[in-house]
Amino acid sequence: MSIVGRHLLGLDGMGAEEIQFLLDSADSFREIAEREIKKVPTLRGKTVVSLFFESSTRTRTSFEIAAKRLSADFVSVNASASSVSKGESLLDTARNIAAMSPDALVVRHSRAGAPHFLARHVGCPVINAGDGAHEHPTQALLDLLTIRKEKGRIAGLKVAIVGDILHSRVTRSNLYALRTLGAEVRLVGPPTLVPRQLASWGDLHHNLEEGIRDADVVMMLRLQRERQGANFLPSLDEYSRYFCLTSAALDAAKPDAVVLHPGPINRGVEISSDVADSNRSAILDQVANGVAVRMATLYLLAGRVRDTEQRQTA
Ligand code: NCD
């Protein structure tokens, strides 16, 4: 029996052993990207459907490349958010897709819980590619893989997550996993985006330099303007004056601190170009590791022999 569940909906509640297993599996897929022929037959004959109700380039492309490197067929459905504002139509969309017997469904939705809902109604594994401000498990796994590669471990590291913590699904998934793996987490940003109620999740800081002092990892976040109401920030200028990671600010972190960002980056708003392009930035490594993480996820979930197939061959 695999230690990995049937779906990948979030990292909340996932044990250290399962997270490490996913990271180890992803690690073993990294090497395929360096081959001249970047394709293995592992998922030949399987169909992966991506159902994105929110825009995405990076994540969808990453899943597509991952599926294709495993020889799966990849079908991308670009669903518009307006057509699914009612639970029923989401269910109908899902039932229609399920009727075509995909082997995995990759879902992104602006509402928290949408992938969990679908997982209860379609007969195939569901992978959450981001649900509202809730979770984004494959992003956190690729962040962890990048940190582990750079630092050789996760346990005991000081990780500062900086920016729009409140609206960040990337933060939530990272928090669950980083804490499970024994990292020390700090949440850094203005009080409107790092409210006191989050104190049980990590040390809260409203000053960038204090927050990243002696950090081993500085994880910058994009401002989630699409999820923010009005009044979270006086202005972008003011935000960047206090919270943009410049090389001067980065001096507060450990000299070998690694800088992460899930992308897309807003240069000059949350991170300066010299930091984003410096050798302390692992932003493009994150993108490369993302393909490996998604290959591992698809392999472990879509590659599973279905119950009915198992019965026929028993
Ligand atoms: C993240 C997301 O969509 O949550 N981006 C991504 O997956 N590439 C982070 C973000 O949009 O800021």
Coordinates of C-alpha atoms and ligand atoms in Angstrom, one line a residue:
M1 CA 0.0 0.0 0.0
S2 CA 1.3 3.4 -0.9
I3 CA 1.6 5.9 1.9
V4 CA 0.2 8.6 -0.5
G5 CA -3.6 9.2 -0.4
R6 CA -5.9 8.9 -3.4
H7 CA -6.0 12.7 -4.0
L8 CA -3.6 15.6 -3.4
L9 CA -5.9 18.2 -2.0
G10 CA -3.7 19.9 0.6
L11 CA -0.8 19.5 3.0
D12 CA -2.9 20.1 6.1
G13 CA -2.8 17.0 8.1
M14 CA -0.2 15.2 6.0
G15 CA 2.5 13.5 8.0
A16 CA 6.2 14.0 7.7
E17 CA 6.7 10.6 6.2
E18 CA 4.3 11.2 3.4
I19 CA 5.8 14.7 2.6
Q20 CA 9.3 13.3 2.6
F21 CA 8.2 10.4 0.4
L22 CA 6.7 12.9 -2.1
L23 CA 9.9 15.0 -2.1
D24 CA 12.0 11.9 -2.6
S25 CA 9.9 10.7 -5.5
A26 CA 10.1 14.2 -7.0
D27 CA 13.8 14.2 -6.6
S28 CA 14.1 11.0 -8.6
F29 CA 12.2 12.6 -11.5
R30 CA 14.5 15.7 -11.7
E31 CA 17.0 13.9 -13.8
I32 CA 14.6 13.3 -16.7
A33 CA 14.7 17.0 -17.5
E34 CA 18.5 16.6 -18.2
R35 CA 18.1 13.8 -20.7
E36 CA 18.2 14.4 -24.4
I37 CA 14.9 12.6 -24.8
K38 CA 12.8 13.9 -21.9
K39 CA 10.1 11.3 -22.0
V40 CA 9.4 8.0 -20.1
P41 CA 6.5 5.7 -20.9
T42 CA 5.3 5.5 -17.3
L43 CA 1.8 7.0 -17.9
R44 CA 1.3 5.9 -21.5
G45 CA -2.5 5.4 -22.2
K46 CA -3.5 7.6 -19.2
T47 CA -5.4 10.9 -19.6
V48 CA -4.8 13.9 -17.3
V49 CA -7.4 16.7 -17.5
S50 CA -6.7 20.1 -16.2
L51 CA -9.7 22.2 -15.2
F52 CA -8.7 25.7 -14.4
F53 CA -11.3 28.2 -13.3
E54 CA -8.6 30.9 -12.6
S55 CA -5.9 32.1 -14.9
S56 CA -2.6 30.5 -14.7
T57 CA 0.3 30.1 -17.1
R58 CA 3.1 28.7 -15.0
T59 CA 1.2 26.0 -13.0
R60 CA -0.8 24.8 -15.9
T61 CA 2.2 24.6 -18.2
S62 CA 4.2 22.8 -15.5
F63 CA 1.5 20.1 -15.1
E64 CA 1.3 19.8 -18.9
I65 CA 5.0 19.3 -19.3
A66 CA 5.0 16.9 -16.3
A67 CA 2.2 14.8 -17.8
K68 CA 3.7 14.8 -21.3
R69 CA 7.2 13.7 -20.0
L70 CA 5.4 10.8 -18.5
S71 CA 3.7 10.1 -21.9
A72 CA 0.2 10.8 -20.6
D73 CA -2.3 12.5 -22.8
F74 CA -3.0 16.0 -21.4
V75 CA -6.3 17.8 -22.0
S76 CA -6.6 21.4 -20.8
V77 CA -10.1 22.8 -20.1
N78 CA -10.2 26.5 -19.7
A79 CA -13.3 27.0 -17.6
S80 CA -14.5 30.5 -16.9
A81 CA -15.2 31.4 -13.2
S82 CA -18.6 32.9 -14.0
S83 CA -20.0 29.6 -15.3
V84 CA -19.4 27.9 -12.0
S85 CA -20.6 30.4 -9.5
K86 CA -23.2 27.9 -8.4
G87 CA -22.2 24.6 -6.9
E88 CA -24.5 22.7 -9.2
S89 CA -22.8 23.8 -12.4
L90 CA -19.4 22.9 -11.0
L91 CA -20.8 19.5 -10.2
D92 CA -22.2 19.2 -13.7
T93 CA -18.9 20.2 -15.3
A94 CA -17.1 17.7 -13.2
R95 CA -19.6 14.9 -14.0
N96 CA -19.2 15.5 -17.7
I97 CA -15.5 15.3 -17.4
A98 CA -15.6 12.3 -15.2
A99 CA -17.9 10.5 -17.8
M100 CA -14.9 10.7 -20.2
S101 CA -12.8 8.6 -17.7
P102 CA -9.8 10.7 -17.0
D103 CA -7.1 9.2 -14.8
A104 CA -6.5 12.4 -12.9
L105 CA -8.1 15.8 -12.7
V106 CA -5.9 18.9 -11.9
V107 CA -8.2 21.7 -10.6
R108 CA -7.6 25.4 -9.9
H109 CA -10.5 27.4 -8.6
S110 CA -11.0 30.8 -6.9
R111 CA -13.2 29.2 -4.2
A112 CA -11.6 27.4 -1.3
G113 CA -12.8 23.8 -1.1
A114 CA -13.8 23.4 -4.8
P115 CA -11.2 20.6 -5.5
H116 CA -12.4 18.8 -2.3
F117 CA -15.9 19.0 -3.5
L118 CA -15.0 17.6 -6.9
A119 CA -13.0 14.8 -5.2
R120 CA -16.2 13.5 -3.7
H121 CA -18.0 13.5 -7.0
V122 CA -15.6 12.3 -9.6
G123 CA -14.2 8.8 -9.7
C124 CA -10.5 9.7 -10.3
P125 CA -7.7 11.3 -8.3
V126 CA -8.0 15.1 -7.9
I127 CA -5.0 17.3 -7.6
N128 CA -5.5 20.8 -6.1
A129 CA -3.6 23.3 -8.2
G130 CA -4.7 26.2 -6.0
D131 CA -8.1 26.8 -4.4
G132 CA -8.8 30.4 -3.4
A133 CA -6.7 31.5 -0.5
H134 CA -6.7 28.0 0.9
E135 CA -4.0 25.6 -0.4
H136 CA -1.6 25.1 -3.2
P137 CA 0.1 21.8 -2.3
T138 CA 2.3 21.2 -5.3
Q139 CA 3.7 24.8 -5.0
A140 CA 4.6 24.1 -1.4
L141 CA 6.2 20.8 -2.3
L142 CA 8.3 22.4 -5.0
D143 CA 9.3 25.1 -2.5
L144 CA 10.3 22.4 0.0
L145 CA 12.2 20.4 -2.6
T146 CA 14.1 23.6 -3.6
I147 CA 14.9 24.4 0.1
R148 CA 16.0 20.8 0.7
K149 CA 18.3 20.9 -2.4
E150 CA 19.8 24.3 -1.4
K151 CA 20.2 23.6 2.4
G152 CA 20.3 19.8 2.6
R153 CA 17.5 19.8 5.2
I154 CA 14.3 21.5 6.4
A155 CA 14.3 20.8 10.1
G156 CA 15.7 23.6 12.2
L157 CA 15.8 26.1 9.3
K158 CA 14.6 29.7 9.9
V159 CA 12.1 30.4 7.1
A160 CA 10.7 33.9 6.7
I161 CA 7.6 34.2 4.5
V162 CA 7.1 37.9 3.5
G163 CA 4.2 39.8 2.0
D164 CA 0.5 39.1 1.6
I165 CA 0.3 36.2 4.1
L166 CA -3.5 36.7 4.6
H167 CA -4.5 35.9 1.1
S168 CA -1.8 33.4 0.3
R169 CA -2.6 29.7 -0.4
V170 CA 1.1 29.2 -1.0
T171 CA 1.8 30.3 2.6
R172 CA -0.9 28.1 4.0
S173 CA 0.4 24.9 2.3
N174 CA 4.0 25.8 3.2
L175 CA 3.1 26.5 6.8
Y176 CA 1.6 23.1 7.3
A177 CA 4.5 21.3 5.7
L178 CA 7.3 23.4 7.1
R179 CA 6.0 23.1 10.6
T180 CA 5.5 19.3 10.2
L181 CA 9.1 19.0 9.0
G182 CA 10.4 21.0 11.9
A183 CA 11.3 24.4 10.4
E184 CA 10.9 27.7 12.4
V185 CA 8.5 29.9 10.5
R186 CA 8.2 33.7 10.6
L187 CA 5.4 35.7 8.9
V188 CA 6.4 39.1 7.8
G189 CA 4.3 41.9 6.3
P190 CA 2.1 44.9 7.2
P191 CA -0.4 44.4 10.0
T192 CA -3.3 44.4 7.5
L193 CA -1.8 41.4 5.7
V194 CA -0.3 39.7 8.7
P195 CA -3.0 40.1 11.4
R196 CA -2.5 39.1 15.0
Q197 CA -4.9 36.2 14.6
L198 CA -2.1 34.4 12.7
A199 CA 0.2 34.4 15.8
S200 CA -0.4 30.7 16.4
W201 CA 1.1 29.9 13.0
G202 CA 4.5 31.5 13.4
D203 CA 6.4 34.6 14.8
L204 CA 4.8 37.7 13.4
H205 CA 6.9 40.6 12.2
H206 CA 5.8 44.0 10.7
N207 CA 9.3 45.1 9.9
L208 CA 11.1 43.5 6.9
E209 CA 14.6 43.5 8.3
E210 CA 13.6 42.3 11.7
G211 CA 11.5 39.6 10.2
I212 CA 14.3 38.2 7.9
R213 CA 17.1 38.6 10.4
D214 CA 19.3 35.5 10.4
A215 CA 16.8 33.7 8.2
D216 CA 18.1 30.7 6.1
V217 CA 15.2 31.1 3.6
V218 CA 13.4 34.2 2.6
M219 CA 10.2 33.3 0.7
M220 CA 8.6 36.4 -1.0
L221 CA 5.0 36.4 -2.0
R222 CA 3.1 38.3 -4.7
L223 CA 0.4 40.7 -3.5
Q224 CA -2.9 39.0 -4.2
R225 CA -4.7 42.0 -5.5
E226 CA -7.4 39.9 -7.0
R227 CA -8.2 38.5 -3.6
Q228 CA -7.8 41.7 -1.6
G229 CA -10.7 44.0 -0.9
A230 CA -10.0 47.8 -0.7
N231 CA -8.0 49.3 2.1
F232 CA -5.4 46.6 2.7
L233 CA -2.6 48.9 1.6
P234 CA -2.4 52.7 1.3
S235 CA -0.5 52.3 -2.0
L236 CA 1.8 50.0 -3.9
D237 CA 4.6 52.6 -3.5
E238 CA 4.3 52.6 0.2
Y239 CA 4.2 48.8 0.3
S240 CA 7.3 48.5 -1.7
R241 CA 9.1 51.1 0.4
Y242 CA 8.8 49.0 3.4
F243 CA 8.5 45.4 2.2
C244 CA 10.3 45.1 -1.2
L245 CA 13.3 42.7 -0.8
T246 CA 16.3 44.8 -1.9
S247 CA 19.9 43.6 -1.6
A248 CA 20.3 46.1 1.3
A249 CA 17.4 44.5 3.1
L250 CA 18.6 41.0 2.4
D251 CA 21.8 41.8 4.3
A252 CA 19.8 41.2 7.5
A253 CA 19.4 37.5 6.5
K254 CA 22.2 34.9 6.8
P255 CA 24.9 35.5 4.2
D256 CA 23.9 32.2 2.5
A257 CA 20.2 32.7 2.7
V258 CA 18.3 31.5 -0.3
V259 CA 15.5 33.6 -1.8
L260 CA 12.3 32.1 -3.1
H261 CA 9.2 33.4 -4.9
P262 CA 6.4 31.4 -6.4
G263 CA 5.9 33.8 -9.3
P264 CA 4.7 35.6 -11.1
I265 CA 7.1 38.3 -9.6
N266 CA 6.3 42.0 -9.6
R267 CA 9.8 43.5 -9.9
G268 CA 10.2 46.5 -7.8
V269 CA 7.0 45.8 -5.8
E270 CA 7.9 42.8 -3.7
I271 CA 11.4 42.0 -4.9
S272 CA 14.0 44.1 -6.6
S273 CA 15.5 43.0 -9.9
D274 CA 19.0 42.7 -8.5
V275 CA 17.8 40.2 -5.8
A276 CA 15.5 38.3 -8.2
D277 CA 18.4 37.9 -10.7
S278 CA 21.2 37.3 -8.1
N279 CA 22.8 34.0 -7.3
R280 CA 20.9 34.0 -4.0
S281 CA 17.7 33.6 -5.8
A282 CA 16.4 30.1 -6.5
I283 CA 13.3 31.3 -8.3
L284 CA 14.1 29.5 -11.6
D285 CA 15.1 26.3 -9.6
Q286 CA 11.7 26.4 -8.1
V287 CA 10.2 26.3 -11.6
A288 CA 12.4 23.4 -12.7
N289 CA 11.6 21.5 -9.4
G290 CA 7.9 22.2 -10.0
V291 CA 7.9 19.9 -13.1
A292 CA 9.5 17.1 -11.0
V293 CA 7.0 17.5 -8.2
R294 CA 4.1 17.4 -10.6
M295 CA 5.6 14.3 -12.4
A296 CA 5.9 12.6 -9.0
T297 CA 2.3 13.5 -8.1
L298 CA 0.9 12.4 -11.4
Y299 CA 2.9 9.2 -11.3
L300 CA 1.8 8.3 -7.7
L301 CA -1.9 9.2 -8.3
A302 CA -2.7 8.7 -12.0
G303 CA -0.3 5.8 -12.3
R304 CA -2.2 3.7 -9.9
V305 CA -4.0 0.7 -11.2
R306 CA -7.7 1.5 -10.9
D307 CA -9.8 -0.8 -8.7
T308 CA -11.8 -2.1 -11.7
E309 CA -8.6 -2.8 -13.6
Q310 CA -7.2 -4.6 -10.6
R311 CA -10.3 -6.8 -10.3
Q312 CA -10.1 -7.7 -14.0
T313 CA -6.5 -8.8 -13.8
A314 CA -6.8 -10.5 -10.5
Ligands
NCD1 C1 0.8 31.2 -7.1 C2 -0.7 31.0 -7.1 O1 -1.3 31.0 -8.1 O2 -1.2 30.8 -6.0 N1 1.4 31.2 -8.3 C3 1.6 30.1 -9.0 O3 1.1 29.0 -8.6 N2 2.5 30.1 -10.0 C4 1.2 32.4 -6.4 C5 0.7 33.7 -6.9 O4 -0.2 33.8 -7.8 O5 1.0 34.7 -6.4

